[in-house]
Coordinates of C-alpha atoms in Angstrom, one line a residue:
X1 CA 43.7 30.4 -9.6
X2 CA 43.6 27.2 -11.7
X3 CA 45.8 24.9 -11.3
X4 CA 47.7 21.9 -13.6
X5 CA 49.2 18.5 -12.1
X6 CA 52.1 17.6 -13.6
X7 CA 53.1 13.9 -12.8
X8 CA 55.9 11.4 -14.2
X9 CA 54.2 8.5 -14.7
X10 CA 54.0 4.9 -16.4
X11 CA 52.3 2.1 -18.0
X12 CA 52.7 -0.3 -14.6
X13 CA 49.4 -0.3 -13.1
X14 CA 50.7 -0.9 -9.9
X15 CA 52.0 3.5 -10.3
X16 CA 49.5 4.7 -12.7
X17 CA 46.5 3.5 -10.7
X18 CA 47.7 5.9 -7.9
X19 CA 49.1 8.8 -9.5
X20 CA 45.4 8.7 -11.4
X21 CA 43.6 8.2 -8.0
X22 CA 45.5 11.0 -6.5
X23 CA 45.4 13.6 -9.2
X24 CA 41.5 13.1 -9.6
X25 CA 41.3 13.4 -5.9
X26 CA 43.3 17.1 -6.2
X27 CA 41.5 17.8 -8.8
X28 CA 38.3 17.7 -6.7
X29 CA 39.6 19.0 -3.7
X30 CA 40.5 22.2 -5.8
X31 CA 37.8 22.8 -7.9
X32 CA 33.8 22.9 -7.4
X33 CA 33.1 18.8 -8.8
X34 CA 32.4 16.2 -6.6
X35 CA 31.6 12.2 -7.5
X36 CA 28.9 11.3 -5.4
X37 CA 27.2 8.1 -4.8
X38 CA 24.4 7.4 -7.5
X39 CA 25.8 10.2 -10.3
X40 CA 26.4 9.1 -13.8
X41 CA 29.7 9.8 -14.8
X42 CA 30.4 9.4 -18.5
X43 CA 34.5 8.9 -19.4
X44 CA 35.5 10.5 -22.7
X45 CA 38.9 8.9 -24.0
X46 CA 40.3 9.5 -26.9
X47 CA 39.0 6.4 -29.5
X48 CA 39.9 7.6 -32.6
X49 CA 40.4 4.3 -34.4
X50 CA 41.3 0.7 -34.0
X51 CA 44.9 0.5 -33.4
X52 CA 47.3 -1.3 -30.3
X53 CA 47.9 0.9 -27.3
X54 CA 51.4 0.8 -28.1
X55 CA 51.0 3.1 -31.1
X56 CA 49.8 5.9 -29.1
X57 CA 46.6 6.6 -31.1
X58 CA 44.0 6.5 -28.6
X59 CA 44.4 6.9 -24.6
X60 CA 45.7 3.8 -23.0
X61 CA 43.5 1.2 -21.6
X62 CA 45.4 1.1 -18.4
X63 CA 44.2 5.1 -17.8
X64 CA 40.6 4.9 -19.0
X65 CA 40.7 1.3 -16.1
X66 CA 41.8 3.3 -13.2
X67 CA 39.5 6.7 -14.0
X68 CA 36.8 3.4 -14.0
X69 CA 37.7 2.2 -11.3
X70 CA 38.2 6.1 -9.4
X71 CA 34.3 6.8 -10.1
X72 CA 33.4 3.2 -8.7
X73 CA 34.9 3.8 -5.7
X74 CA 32.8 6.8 -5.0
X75 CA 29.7 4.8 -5.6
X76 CA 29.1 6.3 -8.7
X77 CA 28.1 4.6 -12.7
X78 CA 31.0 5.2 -14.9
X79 CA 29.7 5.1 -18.5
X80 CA 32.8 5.1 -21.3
X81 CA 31.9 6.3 -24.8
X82 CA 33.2 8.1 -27.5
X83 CA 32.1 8.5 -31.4
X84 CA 35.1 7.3 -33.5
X85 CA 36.3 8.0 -37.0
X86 CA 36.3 4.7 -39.2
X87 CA 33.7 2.2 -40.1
X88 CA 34.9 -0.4 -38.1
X89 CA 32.1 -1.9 -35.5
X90 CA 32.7 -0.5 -32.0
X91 CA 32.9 -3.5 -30.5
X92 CA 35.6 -4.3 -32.3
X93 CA 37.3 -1.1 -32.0
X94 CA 37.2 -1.3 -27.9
X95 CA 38.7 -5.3 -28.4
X96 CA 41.4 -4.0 -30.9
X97 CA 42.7 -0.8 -28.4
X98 CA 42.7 -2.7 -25.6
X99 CA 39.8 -1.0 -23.7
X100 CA 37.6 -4.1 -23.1
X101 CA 40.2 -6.6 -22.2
X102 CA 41.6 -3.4 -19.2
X103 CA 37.6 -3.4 -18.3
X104 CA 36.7 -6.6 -17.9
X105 CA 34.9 -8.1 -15.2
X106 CA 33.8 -4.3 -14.0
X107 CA 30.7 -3.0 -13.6
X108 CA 31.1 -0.4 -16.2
X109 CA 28.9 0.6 -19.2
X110 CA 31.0 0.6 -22.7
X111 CA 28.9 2.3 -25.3
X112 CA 29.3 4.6 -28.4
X113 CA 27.5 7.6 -29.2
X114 CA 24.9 7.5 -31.2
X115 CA 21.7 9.7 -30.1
X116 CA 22.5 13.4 -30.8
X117 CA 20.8 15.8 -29.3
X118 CA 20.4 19.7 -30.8
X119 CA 21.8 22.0 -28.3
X120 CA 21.2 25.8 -27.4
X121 CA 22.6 25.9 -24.2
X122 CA 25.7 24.1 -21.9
X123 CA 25.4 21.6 -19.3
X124 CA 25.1 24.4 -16.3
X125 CA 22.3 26.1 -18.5
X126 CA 24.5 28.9 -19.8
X127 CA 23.4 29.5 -23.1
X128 CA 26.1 28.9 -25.5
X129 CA 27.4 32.8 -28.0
X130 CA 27.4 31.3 -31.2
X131 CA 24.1 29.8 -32.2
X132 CA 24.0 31.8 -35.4
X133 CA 28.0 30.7 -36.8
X134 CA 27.3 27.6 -36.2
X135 CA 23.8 26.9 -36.4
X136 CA 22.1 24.3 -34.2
X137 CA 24.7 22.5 -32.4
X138 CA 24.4 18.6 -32.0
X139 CA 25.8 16.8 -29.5
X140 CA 25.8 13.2 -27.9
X141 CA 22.1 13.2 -25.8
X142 CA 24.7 10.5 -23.2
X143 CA 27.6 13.3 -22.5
X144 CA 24.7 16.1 -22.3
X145 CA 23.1 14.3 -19.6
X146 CA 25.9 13.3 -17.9
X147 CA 26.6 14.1 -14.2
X148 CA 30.1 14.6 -14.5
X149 CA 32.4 14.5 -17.3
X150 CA 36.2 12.8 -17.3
X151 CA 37.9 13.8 -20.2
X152 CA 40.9 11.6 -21.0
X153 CA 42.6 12.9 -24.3
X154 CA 45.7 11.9 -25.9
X155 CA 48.9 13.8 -26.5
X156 CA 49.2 13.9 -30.3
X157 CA 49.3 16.4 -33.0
X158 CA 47.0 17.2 -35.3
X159 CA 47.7 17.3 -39.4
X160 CA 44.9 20.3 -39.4
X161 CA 44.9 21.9 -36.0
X162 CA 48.9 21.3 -34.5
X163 CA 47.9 19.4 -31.7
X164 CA 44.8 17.2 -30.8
X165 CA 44.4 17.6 -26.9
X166 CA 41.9 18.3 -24.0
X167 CA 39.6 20.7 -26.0
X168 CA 39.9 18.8 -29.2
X169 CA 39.0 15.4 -27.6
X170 CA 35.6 16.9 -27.1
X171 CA 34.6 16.7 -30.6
X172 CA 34.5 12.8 -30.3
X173 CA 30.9 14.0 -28.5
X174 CA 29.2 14.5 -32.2
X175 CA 28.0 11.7 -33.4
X176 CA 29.0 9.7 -36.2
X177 CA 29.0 11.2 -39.7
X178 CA 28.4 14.8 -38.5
X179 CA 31.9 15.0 -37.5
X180 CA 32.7 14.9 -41.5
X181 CA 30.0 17.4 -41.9
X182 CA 31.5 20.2 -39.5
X183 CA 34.8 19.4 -41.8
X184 CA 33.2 20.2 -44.7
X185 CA 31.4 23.1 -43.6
X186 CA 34.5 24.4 -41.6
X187 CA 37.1 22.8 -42.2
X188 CA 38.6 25.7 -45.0
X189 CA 38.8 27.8 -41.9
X190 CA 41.0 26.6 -39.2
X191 CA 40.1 29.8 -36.9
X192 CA 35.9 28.9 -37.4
X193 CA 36.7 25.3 -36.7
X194 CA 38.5 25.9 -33.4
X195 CA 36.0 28.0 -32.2
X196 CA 33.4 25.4 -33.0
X197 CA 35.6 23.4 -31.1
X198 CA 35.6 25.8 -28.1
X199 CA 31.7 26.3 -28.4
X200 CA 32.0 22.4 -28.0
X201 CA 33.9 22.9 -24.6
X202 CA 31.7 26.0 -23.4
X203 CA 28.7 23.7 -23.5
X204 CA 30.3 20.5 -22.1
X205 CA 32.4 21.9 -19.4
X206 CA 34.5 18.3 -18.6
X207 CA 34.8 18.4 -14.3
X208 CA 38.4 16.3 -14.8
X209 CA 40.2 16.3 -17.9
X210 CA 43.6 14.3 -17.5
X211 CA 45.9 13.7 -20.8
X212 CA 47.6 10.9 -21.4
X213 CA 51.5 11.8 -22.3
X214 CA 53.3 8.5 -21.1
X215 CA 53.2 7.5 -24.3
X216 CA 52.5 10.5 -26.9
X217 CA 52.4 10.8 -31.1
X218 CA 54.5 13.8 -32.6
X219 CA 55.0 14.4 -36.7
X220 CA 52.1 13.4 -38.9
X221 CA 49.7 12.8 -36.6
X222 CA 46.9 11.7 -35.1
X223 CA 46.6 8.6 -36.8
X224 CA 49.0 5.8 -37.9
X225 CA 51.4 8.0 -39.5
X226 CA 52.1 9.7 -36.5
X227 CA 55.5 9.2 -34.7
X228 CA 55.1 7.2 -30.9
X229 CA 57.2 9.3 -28.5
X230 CA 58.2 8.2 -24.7
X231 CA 57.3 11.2 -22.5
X232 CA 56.5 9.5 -19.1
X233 CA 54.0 12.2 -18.0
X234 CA 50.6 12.6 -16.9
X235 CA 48.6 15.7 -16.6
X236 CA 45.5 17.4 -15.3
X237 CA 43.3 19.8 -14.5
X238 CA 39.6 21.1 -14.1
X239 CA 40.2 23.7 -16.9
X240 CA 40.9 21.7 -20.4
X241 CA 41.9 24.7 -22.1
X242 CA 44.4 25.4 -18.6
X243 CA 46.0 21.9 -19.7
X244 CA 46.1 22.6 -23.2
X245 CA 47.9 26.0 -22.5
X246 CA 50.1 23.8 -19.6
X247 CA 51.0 20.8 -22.6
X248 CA 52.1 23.5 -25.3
X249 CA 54.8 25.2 -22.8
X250 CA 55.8 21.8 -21.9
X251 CA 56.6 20.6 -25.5
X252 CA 58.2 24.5 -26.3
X253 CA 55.3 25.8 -28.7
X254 CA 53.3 29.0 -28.4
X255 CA 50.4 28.7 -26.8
X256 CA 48.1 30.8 -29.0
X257 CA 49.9 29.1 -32.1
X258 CA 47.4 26.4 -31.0
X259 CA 44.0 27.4 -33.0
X260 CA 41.6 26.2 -30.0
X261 CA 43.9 28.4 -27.2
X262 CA 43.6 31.1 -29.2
X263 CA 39.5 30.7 -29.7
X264 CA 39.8 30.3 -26.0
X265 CA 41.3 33.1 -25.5
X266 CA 39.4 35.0 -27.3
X267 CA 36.3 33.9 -25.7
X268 CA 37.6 35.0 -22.1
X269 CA 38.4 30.9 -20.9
X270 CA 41.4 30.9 -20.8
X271 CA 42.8 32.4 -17.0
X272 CA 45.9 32.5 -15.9
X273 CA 47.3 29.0 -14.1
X274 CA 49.7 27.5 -11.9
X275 CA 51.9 23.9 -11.9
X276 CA 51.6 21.6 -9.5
X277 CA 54.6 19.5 -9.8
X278 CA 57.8 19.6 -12.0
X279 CA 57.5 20.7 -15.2
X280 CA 59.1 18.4 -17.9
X281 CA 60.7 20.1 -21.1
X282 CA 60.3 18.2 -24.3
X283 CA 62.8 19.0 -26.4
X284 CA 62.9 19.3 -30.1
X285 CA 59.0 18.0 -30.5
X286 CA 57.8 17.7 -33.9
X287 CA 54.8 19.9 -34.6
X288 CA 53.0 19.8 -38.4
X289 CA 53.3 22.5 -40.3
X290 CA 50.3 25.0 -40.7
X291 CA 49.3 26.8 -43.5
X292 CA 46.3 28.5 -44.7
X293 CA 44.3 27.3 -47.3
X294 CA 42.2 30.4 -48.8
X295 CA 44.3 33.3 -49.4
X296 CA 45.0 35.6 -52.2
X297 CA 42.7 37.4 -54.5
X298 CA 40.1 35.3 -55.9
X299 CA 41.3 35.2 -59.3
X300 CA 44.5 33.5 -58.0
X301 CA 42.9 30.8 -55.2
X302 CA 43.2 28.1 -57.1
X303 CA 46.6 27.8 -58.1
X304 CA 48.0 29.4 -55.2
X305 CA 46.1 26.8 -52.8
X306 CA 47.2 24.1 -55.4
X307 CA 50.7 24.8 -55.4
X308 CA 51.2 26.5 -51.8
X309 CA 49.5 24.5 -49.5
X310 CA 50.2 20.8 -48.1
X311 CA 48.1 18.7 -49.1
X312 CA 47.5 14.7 -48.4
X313 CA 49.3 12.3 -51.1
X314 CA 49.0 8.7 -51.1
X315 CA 51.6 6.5 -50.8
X316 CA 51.9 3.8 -53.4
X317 CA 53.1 0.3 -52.4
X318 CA 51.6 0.8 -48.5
X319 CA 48.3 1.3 -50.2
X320 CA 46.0 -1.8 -49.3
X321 CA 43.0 -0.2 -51.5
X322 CA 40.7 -0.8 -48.0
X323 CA 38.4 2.7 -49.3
X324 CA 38.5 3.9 -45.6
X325 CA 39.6 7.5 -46.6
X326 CA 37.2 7.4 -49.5
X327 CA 34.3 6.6 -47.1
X328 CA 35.7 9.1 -44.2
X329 CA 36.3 12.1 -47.1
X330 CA 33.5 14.9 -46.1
X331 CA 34.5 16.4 -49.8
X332 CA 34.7 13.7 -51.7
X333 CA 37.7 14.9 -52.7
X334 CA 39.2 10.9 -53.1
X335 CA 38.7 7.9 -55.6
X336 CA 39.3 4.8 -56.1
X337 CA 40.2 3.5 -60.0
X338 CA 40.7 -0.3 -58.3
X339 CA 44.6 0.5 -58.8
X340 CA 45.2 3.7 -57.2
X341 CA 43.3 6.8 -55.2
X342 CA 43.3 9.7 -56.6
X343 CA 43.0 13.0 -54.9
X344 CA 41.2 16.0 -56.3
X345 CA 43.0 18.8 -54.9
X346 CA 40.6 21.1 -56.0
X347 CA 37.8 19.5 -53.9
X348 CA 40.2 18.5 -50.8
X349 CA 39.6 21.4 -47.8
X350 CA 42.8 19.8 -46.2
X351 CA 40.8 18.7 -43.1
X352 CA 43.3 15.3 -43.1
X353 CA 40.5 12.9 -42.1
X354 CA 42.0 10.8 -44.6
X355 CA 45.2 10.5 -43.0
X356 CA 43.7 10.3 -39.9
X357 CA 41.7 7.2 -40.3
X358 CA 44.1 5.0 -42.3
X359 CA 45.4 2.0 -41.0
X360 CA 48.1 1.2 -43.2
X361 CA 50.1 4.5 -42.9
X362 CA 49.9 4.8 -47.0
X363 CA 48.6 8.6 -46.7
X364 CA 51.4 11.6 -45.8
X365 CA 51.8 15.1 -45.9
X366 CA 53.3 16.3 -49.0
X367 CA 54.6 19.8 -49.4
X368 CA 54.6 21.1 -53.2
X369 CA 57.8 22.1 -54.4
X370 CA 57.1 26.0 -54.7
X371 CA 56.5 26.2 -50.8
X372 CA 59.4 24.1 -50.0
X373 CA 61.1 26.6 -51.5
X374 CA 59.4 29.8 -50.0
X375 CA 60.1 27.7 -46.4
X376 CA 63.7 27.2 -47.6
X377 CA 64.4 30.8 -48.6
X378 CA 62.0 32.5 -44.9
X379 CA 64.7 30.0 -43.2
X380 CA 67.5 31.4 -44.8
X381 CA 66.9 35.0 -43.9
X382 CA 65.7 33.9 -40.3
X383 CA 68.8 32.7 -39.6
X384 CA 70.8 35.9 -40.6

């Protein structure tokens, strides 16, 4: 049966070096992977944009430094990479989240995705079930090539899919601006993006996937306008959809509220699993909202989408103007008069890359008055 470690843990190195060490050591011992001598092991964390460690964006330095120093220890080449959200240069991105300051003076490769490769079947040679939803499938030519894959996501939520962990890390493997493309082709359909999320996973099959929940983001995330939250925990597993299934009892949501478990699910990955260790129980965890974005008959879309849906809204005064929302939008659903953005709502397919990439926290969730009502009154009469 598969099997999730479940470790308090903390930022001194001193602690997290070992507990690392020895939950990549059970995971090993309890599953088929093995680092060898000579094997290229590529280390996913979670870059998503430049931002200090302590603000719970992207997995801590201190994590990705021991998983380096794990793989060298076996002999092996640790290669860490990711394809991040913004336009900023990645060197400065790895300076700004600490990555290359935790890495220094190791002899580890630090390089971003940029060759894709079109894909048709996984890493083991399984061919992958949904070439013709999704087309031909892209992915980074580095992580398909890869020996063994460490997959070190974040705990945060996710504005579009709840929660952004294990399985969603994985999209960081397509490169560069067809990550925006997938939005816009998908991105009206949260059940067709988190199976393209899934078919991401079925191909890439991460060996070790450990999440980082010392520090973790709740509310608006998974960007700056998400809230930091002290959790103290590590955890890990062969099986990232296991871990994601193991996270959401942890923090008290439904596991097949989670749009990838349930694509998981559906696809026949997701077994049943036990915990090694003491489960924690996060109380009262903030989760966004989700609501659908094309319903009702066709007539009618428009202003019910308009007027029952969230939808991004910019925040005037923490506005700095710096376009990178306009330049991440896949819809080109935002402008920029030189005073203001301004959001067309009828473009906008509520993907939240927007939010996601700003730096200044000047982008939020807003909630139109007609379905803060509709929540208000469905409360009301769940409470009775």
């Amino acid at each position: 049966m598969l099997k999730v470690i479940v470790k308090d843990s903390t930022y001194d190195y001193a602690v997290l070096r070992k507990d690392i060490f020895d939950m990549m050591a059970a995971i090993e011992e309890t599953s088929s992977v093995r680092i060898s001598a000579g094997q290229r092991v590529l280390i996913k964390p979670n870059i998503l944009l430049s931002a200090h460690p302590d603000k719970a964006v992207t997995t801590h330095p201190l994590i990705i430094k021991a998983a380096v120093e794990y793989v060298l220890e076996k002999g092996a080449l640790p290669q860490v990479s990711d394809s991040h959200a913004t336009f900023t240069k990645f060197p400065k991105l790895i300076e700004d989240c600490g990555i290359a300051e935790a890495l220094k003076g190791l002899p580890v490769e630090i390089k971003e995705f940029t060759v894709s490769k079109e894909v048709f079947s996984g890493r083991d040679g399984e061919e992958f079930t949904s070439a013709a939803r999704y087309n031909a499938l892209e992915l980074s030519e580095d992580a398909l090539a890869a020996d063994v894959i460490i997959n070190l996501p974040k705990l945060k939520t996710h504005t579009q899919m709840g929660l952004t962990l294990a399985v969603k890390n994985l999209f960081g493997c397509v490169v560069g601006k067809r990550k925006p493309q997938w939005h816009l082709n998908l991105g009206e359909n949260k059940e067709l993006f988190a199976g393209l999320l899934v078919e991401i996973y079925s191909v890439l099959r991460p060996e070790i996937n450990i999440i980082d929940g010392i520090l973790g983001m709740e509310g608006d995330g998974p960007g700056t306008s998400g809230i930091v939250r002290q959790m103290g925990v590590i955890m890990g597993s062969s099986n990232a959809v296991a871990l994601d299934m193991a996270v959401c009892r942890m923090l008290g949501v439904s596991e097949m509220s989670l749009p990838t478990n349930k694509a998981a699910s559906d696809r026949g990955l997701a077994g049943e699993f036990t915990i090694d260790g003491e489960m924690k129980h996060i109380e009262n965890f903030i989760v966004p909202t989700l609501t659908a974005i094309v319903f009702g008959p066709p007539f009618a879309r428009k202003l019910l989408r308009n007027n029952l849906t969230s939808h991004p809204l910019n925040i005037e005064g923490a506005c700095k103007l710096c376009n990178e929302c306009v330049k991440i939008c896949p819809a080109k659903a935002i402008a920029n008069d030189t005073k203001r953005l301004n959001f067309d709502y009828d473009k906008c397919i509520r993907c939240y890359c927007c939010l996601e990439v700003c730096p200044h926290k000047a982008i939020k969730v807003h909630q139109p008055l007609a379905l803060q009502s509709i929540r208000k009154i469905a409360k009301l009469f769940n409470s009775r």
